[in-house]
Coordinates of C-alpha atoms and ligand atoms in Angstrom, one line a residue:
M25 CA -54.6 100.8 126.1
N26 CA -52.5 100.3 129.3
H27 CA -49.2 98.6 129.1
T28 CA -50.5 95.3 130.5
D29 CA -53.1 95.1 127.8
M30 CA -50.6 96.1 125.2
L31 CA -48.3 93.4 126.3
Q32 CA -51.0 90.8 126.2
H33 CA -52.2 91.9 122.8
A34 CA -48.6 91.7 121.5
R35 CA -48.2 88.2 122.8
Q36 CA -51.4 87.2 121.1
V37 CA -50.0 88.5 117.7
L38 CA -46.9 86.5 118.2
S39 CA -48.8 83.3 119.0
D40 CA -51.3 83.8 116.1
N41 CA -48.4 84.1 113.6
D42 CA -46.4 81.2 115.2
R43 CA -46.2 78.2 112.9
G44 CA -44.4 76.0 115.5
T45 CA -40.8 76.2 114.4
Y46 CA -40.9 79.6 112.7
T47 CA -43.1 82.7 112.7
V48 CA -44.7 84.3 109.6
P49 CA -44.4 88.2 109.6
T50 CA -48.2 88.4 109.1
H51 CA -50.9 86.1 107.8
G52 CA -51.7 86.6 104.1
L53 CA -49.2 89.2 102.9
Y54 CA -46.1 87.3 104.1
P55 CA -46.8 83.6 104.6
F56 CA -43.2 82.2 105.0
Q57 CA -40.2 82.8 107.2
W58 CA -38.3 86.0 106.7
N59 CA -34.7 86.4 107.8
W60 CA -34.4 89.5 109.9
D61 CA -38.0 89.3 111.0
S62 CA -37.2 86.0 112.7
A63 CA -34.1 87.4 114.5
L64 CA -36.0 90.5 115.8
S65 CA -39.1 88.5 116.7
A66 CA -37.0 86.1 118.7
L67 CA -36.2 89.0 121.0
G68 CA -39.9 89.3 121.8
F69 CA -40.5 85.6 122.3
A70 CA -37.5 85.4 124.7
H71 CA -39.4 87.4 127.3
F72 CA -41.9 84.7 127.8
D73 CA -40.7 81.5 126.1
E74 CA -36.9 81.2 125.7
P75 CA -36.9 77.8 124.0
R76 CA -39.3 79.2 121.4
A77 CA -37.0 82.2 120.9
W78 CA -34.0 79.9 120.3
G79 CA -36.1 77.7 118.0
E80 CA -36.9 80.6 115.8
I81 CA -33.2 81.3 115.2
E82 CA -32.3 77.7 114.9
T83 CA -34.8 77.2 112.1
L84 CA -33.5 80.2 110.3
M85 CA -29.9 79.1 110.5
A86 CA -30.8 75.5 109.5
H87 CA -31.4 76.8 106.0
Q88 CA -28.0 78.5 105.6
W89 CA -26.4 77.7 102.2
E90 CA -23.2 75.8 101.9
D91 CA -21.3 79.0 101.0
G92 CA -22.4 80.7 104.2
M93 CA -25.3 82.8 102.9
V94 CA -28.5 82.9 104.9
P95 CA -31.5 83.4 102.6
H96 CA -34.0 86.2 103.0
I97 CA -37.1 84.0 102.7
I98 CA -37.6 80.3 103.5
F99 CA -40.6 78.8 101.8
H100 CA -41.5 76.2 104.4
Q101 CA -44.9 75.5 102.9
P102 CA -46.4 76.1 99.5
D103 CA -48.6 79.2 99.4
D104 CA -50.1 80.7 96.2
G105 CA -50.7 84.0 97.9
Y106 CA -47.2 85.3 97.5
F107 CA -45.2 86.4 94.4
P108 CA -42.4 85.7 93.5
G109 CA -42.5 82.2 94.9
P110 CA -40.0 79.3 94.7
D111 CA -40.6 78.6 91.0
V112 CA -39.4 82.2 90.1
W113 CA -36.3 82.0 92.3
G114 CA -35.3 78.5 91.2
T115 CA -32.6 78.1 93.8
G116 CA -33.0 74.3 93.7
R117 CA -32.9 73.8 97.5
T118 CA -34.8 70.9 99.1
V119 CA -36.7 73.3 101.2
P120 CA -37.0 76.2 98.8
T121 CA -35.5 79.6 99.6
T122 CA -34.8 82.8 97.8
G123 CA -31.2 83.3 96.6
I124 CA -30.5 86.7 98.3
T125 CA -30.0 87.7 101.9
Q126 CA -31.3 90.3 104.4
P127 CA -29.8 92.4 107.2
P128 CA -27.7 90.1 109.5
V129 CA -29.1 91.1 112.8
T130 CA -29.1 87.6 114.2
G131 CA -25.6 88.0 115.8
F132 CA -27.0 90.9 117.8
A133 CA -30.1 89.0 118.8
V134 CA -28.3 85.9 119.9
R135 CA -26.0 87.9 122.2
R136 CA -28.9 89.8 123.7
I137 CA -31.0 86.8 124.3
H138 CA -28.0 84.9 125.7
D139 CA -27.0 87.7 128.1
R140 CA -30.4 88.1 129.7
A141 CA -31.4 84.4 129.6
R142 CA -33.0 82.9 132.7
D143 CA -32.0 79.4 131.4
K144 CA -28.2 79.9 131.2
G145 CA -27.4 76.3 130.3
L146 CA -29.7 76.4 127.3
A147 CA -28.4 79.8 126.3
R148 CA -24.8 78.7 126.3
A149 CA -25.6 75.5 124.4
Q150 CA -27.6 77.4 121.8
A151 CA -25.0 80.2 121.4
R152 CA -22.2 77.6 121.0
A153 CA -24.1 75.9 118.2
L154 CA -25.2 79.1 116.5
L155 CA -22.1 81.3 116.6
P156 CA -20.0 79.3 114.1
K157 CA -22.9 79.5 111.6
I158 CA -23.5 83.2 112.1
H159 CA -19.8 83.8 111.8
A160 CA -19.7 81.9 108.5
W161 CA -22.5 84.1 107.3
H162 CA -20.5 87.2 108.3
E163 CA -17.4 85.9 106.5
W164 CA -19.6 85.2 103.4
F165 CA -20.6 88.8 103.4
Y166 CA -17.1 90.2 103.3
R167 CA -16.0 87.5 100.7
A168 CA -19.0 87.7 98.4
R169 CA -20.2 91.2 98.8
D170 CA -16.9 93.0 99.2
P171 CA -14.6 91.2 96.9
E172 CA -12.1 94.1 96.8
G173 CA -11.8 94.2 100.5
T174 CA -13.1 97.8 101.1
G175 CA -14.6 96.9 104.5
L176 CA -18.1 97.6 103.3
V177 CA -20.5 95.1 101.7
A178 CA -22.8 95.9 98.8
L179 CA -26.5 94.9 98.3
L180 CA -27.3 93.4 95.0
H181 CA -31.1 93.6 95.2
P182 CA -33.2 96.2 97.1
W183 CA -34.9 93.4 98.9
E184 CA -31.6 92.5 100.6
S185 CA -31.7 95.9 102.4
G186 CA -34.9 95.1 104.3
R187 CA -35.9 98.6 103.2
D188 CA -37.2 97.3 100.0
N189 CA -38.7 100.3 98.3
S190 CA -36.5 103.1 99.8
V191 CA -35.9 106.3 97.8
D192 CA -32.2 105.4 98.2
W193 CA -32.5 102.9 95.3
D194 CA -34.4 105.0 92.8
A195 CA -31.5 106.3 90.7
A196 CA -29.5 103.1 90.8
F197 CA -32.6 101.1 90.1
E198 CA -33.3 103.1 86.9
R199 CA -30.2 101.4 85.4
V200 CA -31.7 97.9 86.0
P201 CA -33.3 96.8 82.7
T202 CA -36.8 95.4 82.4
E203 CA -36.4 93.6 79.0
G204 CA -37.1 89.9 79.1
V205 CA -39.3 90.0 82.1
G206 CA -42.5 88.1 81.2
A207 CA -46.0 88.9 82.4
F208 CA -46.6 88.1 86.1
V209 CA -49.4 88.6 88.6
R210 CA -48.5 90.4 91.8
R211 CA -50.1 89.1 95.0
D212 CA -49.0 91.8 97.5
T213 CA -51.6 94.3 96.2
T214 CA -54.4 91.9 96.9
H215 CA -53.4 91.8 100.6
A216 CA -52.4 95.5 101.1
N217 CA -53.4 98.8 99.7
P218 CA -51.6 99.4 96.4
A219 CA -50.9 103.0 97.5
H220 CA -48.7 101.6 100.2
R221 CA -46.8 99.2 97.9
P222 CA -44.1 99.5 95.1
T223 CA -45.2 100.3 91.6
D224 CA -45.4 97.7 88.7
E225 CA -42.4 99.2 87.0
Q226 CA -40.3 98.7 90.2
Y227 CA -41.6 95.1 90.4
K228 CA -40.4 94.4 86.9
R229 CA -36.9 95.5 87.9
Y230 CA -37.0 93.4 91.1
I231 CA -37.8 90.4 88.9
W232 CA -35.2 91.2 86.3
L233 CA -32.5 91.0 88.9
V234 CA -33.9 87.7 90.2
Q235 CA -33.8 86.3 86.6
K236 CA -30.3 87.5 86.1
F237 CA -28.9 85.9 89.3
R238 CA -30.8 82.7 88.5
S239 CA -29.2 82.6 85.1
L240 CA -25.8 82.6 86.9
G241 CA -26.9 79.6 88.9
W242 CA -27.0 81.7 92.1
D243 CA -23.2 81.4 92.2
N244 CA -22.1 84.0 94.7
T245 CA -18.6 84.1 93.3
K246 CA -20.2 85.6 90.1
L247 CA -23.2 87.7 91.3
H248 CA -21.4 90.7 92.7
D249 CA -19.5 91.6 89.6
A250 CA -22.3 90.7 87.3
S251 CA -25.0 92.8 89.0
P252 CA -26.0 96.2 87.5
F253 CA -27.2 97.1 91.0
K254 CA -24.6 97.3 93.8
V255 CA -25.3 99.7 96.6
V256 CA -23.5 100.1 99.9
D257 CA -26.1 100.9 102.6
P258 CA -24.8 102.4 105.9
G259 CA -27.6 101.0 108.0
F260 CA -27.1 97.5 106.7
N261 CA -23.3 97.7 107.2
A262 CA -23.9 99.0 110.7
I263 CA -26.1 96.0 111.5
L264 CA -23.4 93.7 110.1
I265 CA -20.6 95.4 112.1
R266 CA -22.7 95.4 115.2
S267 CA -23.5 91.7 114.8
C268 CA -19.8 90.9 114.3
E269 CA -19.0 92.9 117.5
D270 CA -21.6 91.0 119.5
V271 CA -20.4 87.7 118.1
A272 CA -16.8 88.7 119.0
D273 CA -17.8 89.5 122.6
L274 CA -19.9 86.4 123.1
A275 CA -17.5 84.0 121.4
A276 CA -14.6 85.3 123.6
R277 CA -16.7 84.6 126.7
L278 CA -17.5 81.1 125.5
G279 CA -13.8 80.3 124.7
M280 CA -14.3 80.4 120.9
D281 CA -11.2 82.5 120.4
E282 CA -10.8 82.1 116.7
I283 CA -14.3 83.4 116.0
A284 CA -13.7 86.2 118.4
E285 CA -10.5 87.3 116.8
A286 CA -11.7 87.1 113.2
S287 CA -14.9 89.0 114.2
R288 CA -12.9 91.8 115.9
A289 CA -10.9 92.2 112.7
M290 CA -14.1 92.6 110.6
V291 CA -15.4 95.2 113.1
A292 CA -12.2 97.3 112.9
K293 CA -12.2 97.3 109.2
G294 CA -15.9 98.0 108.9
V295 CA -15.9 100.9 111.4
A296 CA -12.9 102.5 109.6
A297 CA -14.7 102.2 106.2
M298 CA -18.0 103.7 107.5
K299 CA -16.2 107.1 107.6
T300 CA -16.4 107.2 103.8
L301 CA -20.2 107.2 103.9
W302 CA -20.5 110.4 106.1
S303 CA -21.9 113.6 104.6
D304 CA -21.3 116.8 106.4
E305 CA -23.8 118.5 104.2
M306 CA -26.6 116.2 105.1
G307 CA -25.5 115.6 108.7
Q308 CA -25.9 111.9 108.3
Y309 CA -24.4 108.8 106.6
L310 CA -25.5 108.1 103.0
C311 CA -25.7 105.1 100.7
Y312 CA -22.9 104.7 98.1
D313 CA -23.5 103.5 94.5
R314 CA -20.7 101.1 93.8
C315 CA -21.5 101.0 90.1
Q316 CA -21.2 104.8 89.8
G317 CA -18.6 105.4 92.4
A318 CA -20.6 108.1 94.2
L319 CA -22.6 108.8 97.3
I320 CA -26.4 108.8 96.8
Q321 CA -27.8 112.1 98.0
S322 CA -30.9 110.6 99.6
P323 CA -31.7 111.5 103.3
S324 CA -33.1 108.2 104.5
I325 CA -33.2 106.5 107.9
S326 CA -30.4 104.2 106.8
G327 CA -27.8 107.0 107.5
I328 CA -29.2 107.3 111.0
L329 CA -29.4 103.6 111.7
A330 CA -25.6 103.7 111.3
T331 CA -25.6 104.5 115.0
F332 CA -26.3 100.8 115.7
A333 CA -22.6 100.3 115.0
P334 CA -19.8 101.6 117.2
I335 CA -19.4 104.9 115.3
P336 CA -17.5 107.9 116.8
K337 CA -19.3 109.7 119.6
A338 CA -19.3 113.0 117.6
R339 CA -21.1 111.3 114.8
A340 CA -23.8 109.8 117.1
A341 CA -24.3 113.3 118.5
A342 CA -24.7 114.7 115.0
L343 CA -27.3 112.0 114.3
V344 CA -29.3 113.1 117.3
R345 CA -29.4 116.6 115.9
R346 CA -30.5 115.2 112.6
I347 CA -33.5 113.5 114.3
E348 CA -34.3 116.7 116.2
T349 CA -34.6 118.4 112.8
L350 CA -36.8 115.6 111.4
A351 CA -39.0 116.0 114.4
D352 CA -40.0 119.5 113.2
S353 CA -41.7 118.0 110.2
C354 CA -43.5 115.0 111.6
N355 CA -45.5 113.9 114.6
Y356 CA -44.0 110.5 115.2
L357 CA -40.3 109.6 115.1
I358 CA -38.4 108.3 113.1
P359 CA -39.6 108.7 109.6
S360 CA -37.9 106.4 107.1
H361 CA -37.3 109.3 104.8
D362 CA -36.9 113.0 105.5
P363 CA -40.5 114.6 105.3
T364 CA -39.1 117.8 103.7
H365 CA -37.5 115.9 100.8
P366 CA -39.6 115.9 97.6
A367 CA -39.7 112.1 97.4
F368 CA -41.1 111.6 100.9
D369 CA -44.4 109.6 100.9
G370 CA -45.9 109.0 104.4
L371 CA -47.8 105.9 103.3
R372 CA -45.6 104.1 100.8
Y373 CA -43.3 101.4 101.9
W374 CA -40.0 102.7 103.2
R375 CA -40.4 106.1 101.6
G376 CA -41.4 107.9 104.7
P377 CA -43.3 105.7 107.2
V378 CA -42.1 104.7 110.7
W379 CA -41.0 101.1 111.5
L380 CA -40.7 100.1 115.1
I381 CA -37.8 97.7 114.5
V382 CA -35.7 100.6 113.2
N383 CA -36.7 102.9 116.1
Y384 CA -35.6 100.1 118.5
M385 CA -32.2 99.7 116.8
V386 CA -31.5 103.4 116.6
A387 CA -32.5 103.8 120.3
D388 CA -30.2 101.0 121.2
G389 CA -27.3 102.5 119.3
F390 CA -27.8 105.9 121.0
A391 CA -27.9 104.2 124.4
R392 CA -24.5 102.6 123.7
A393 CA -23.1 106.0 122.5
G394 CA -24.3 107.7 125.7
E395 CA -26.8 109.8 123.8
T396 CA -29.7 109.1 126.1
E397 CA -31.8 112.2 126.0
I398 CA -33.5 111.5 122.7
I399 CA -34.4 107.9 123.6
P400 CA -37.6 108.4 125.6
R401 CA -39.0 110.4 122.7
I402 CA -38.3 107.7 120.2
I403 CA -39.6 105.0 122.5
N404 CA -42.8 106.9 123.5
D405 CA -43.5 107.6 119.9
C406 CA -43.5 103.8 119.2
L407 CA -46.0 103.3 121.9
R408 CA -48.2 106.2 120.9
L409 CA -48.4 104.7 117.4
I410 CA -49.5 101.4 118.7
E411 CA -52.0 102.9 121.0
T412 CA -53.5 105.0 118.2
S413 CA -53.3 102.5 115.3
G414 CA -52.5 99.0 116.5
F415 CA -49.8 96.5 115.6
A416 CA -49.5 97.4 111.9
E417 CA -46.5 96.6 109.7
Y418 CA -45.6 100.4 109.7
H419 CA -47.2 103.8 110.3
D420 CA -47.5 107.2 108.7
P421 CA -45.2 109.6 110.7
I422 CA -47.6 112.5 110.3
T423 CA -51.1 110.9 110.7
A424 CA -50.2 107.6 112.5
E425 CA -52.3 105.8 109.8
P426 CA -51.6 102.1 110.1
C427 CA -50.1 100.8 106.8
G428 CA -49.1 97.5 105.1
G429 CA -50.1 94.3 106.7
P430 CA -52.0 94.2 110.0
H431 CA -51.3 92.0 113.1
F432 CA -47.5 92.1 112.5
T433 CA -45.1 89.9 114.3
W434 CA -42.0 92.1 114.6
T435 CA -44.1 95.1 115.5
A436 CA -45.5 93.1 118.4
A437 CA -42.1 91.7 119.3
M438 CA -40.7 95.2 119.5
V439 CA -43.5 96.3 121.8
I440 CA -42.7 93.4 124.1
E441 CA -39.0 94.2 124.0
I442 CA -39.6 97.9 124.6
L443 CA -42.0 97.4 127.5
N444 CA -39.5 95.0 129.1
T445 CA -36.4 97.1 128.4
Y446 CA -37.2 100.7 129.1
E447 CA -38.6 102.3 132.2
L448 CA -41.7 104.0 131.1
A449 CA -44.4 106.1 132.8
A450 CA -47.5 103.8 133.1
Ligands
GLC185 C1 -41.0 93.6 103.6 C2 -39.9 94.5 104.3 C3 -38.8 93.6 104.8 C4 -39.4 92.5 105.7 C5 -40.6 91.8 105.0 C6 -41.4 90.9 105.9 O1 -40.5 93.0 102.5 O2 -39.4 95.5 103.5 O3 -37.9 94.3 105.5 O4 -38.5 91.6 106.1 O5 -41.5 92.7 104.5 O6 -41.8 91.6 107.0

């Protein structure tokens, strides 16, 4: 497939999954609007339809909760093909949503779409309207998910991480009970190969947490302390810090000084706290179990995605070395889990496969850190995967097997973004 055909195909995926005011990640498996999918997909739309790109983010932020939280799924239309649906979450919203959040990459996306916009007037108007909402979400994070003011936010459910089934959660998840979870019928395994998806035991724990939070009325002043699952994820925190930094920069240029100043303070605190997640032994950042008070010795992509935040240059250089080591044990960068680790699984959801969105954010972080040599390798591997196996949700880093849902929106959006951002050999 040449790049022109690839671009055309990618646009087709986006328009097939476009529901007018929002985009579904893929038909069937994910029939609603997902939070960080929308922000990252907007980057793709922006290359050929700026109003549609802004609309995607506007719709997402229109469903922000009063306390500032932006939900991970918005159930715009009923659809029986997905479990757990609105009746399980019971958040009581007029347009139903889940009660947990997802990686806050929207601040980054807004700044990027704004800065390269052809329609500057529209971009300024949209940014002015969106920044206060995004800023309120960031403040919510540090208030509700870092009540002791450590500078790092915790996730209360693996689905908040966006890396739903990562090995990182295994030990902490074992401590989540399953008692009281009634019988349920999963829908994901009717759309995707069960070998690619989480196990039933894990699903029970996912649902136990949902029921627990629901029993607390989804009150975010209570959830953090009550949750038996509290994990600090370096990649997630890096996305939050980066979005705060982008909001600070853009707000300052738009004369929104209070937002700029408050955002800069959050960045400074977050960057300082990221140091506590570094492991010399592993040569990367690690997750931290806030219930146990210990780092989680699991070599996942999250500790490399940390480079999306303004981390020290020496750390970025060390993360490049880490990727070079990973490259010795796979054919396509960057595996979501170290292929030499016993828990690695090249097919199963976030336990090994490659996600283009992660590759894009890591490459972007390295570009900012001046670590440019590794970037063509990461970017070319993305395109090789698409050429070999199409616009799948994710790919096996050894065989390139396409996994999860097909015809995937953010995979296509990343291809559009990459082909328009990087200079590539034809
Ligand atoms: C899966 C992914 C999550 C994504 C969602 C929709 O749940 O783990 O990151 O947002 O699918 O694509």
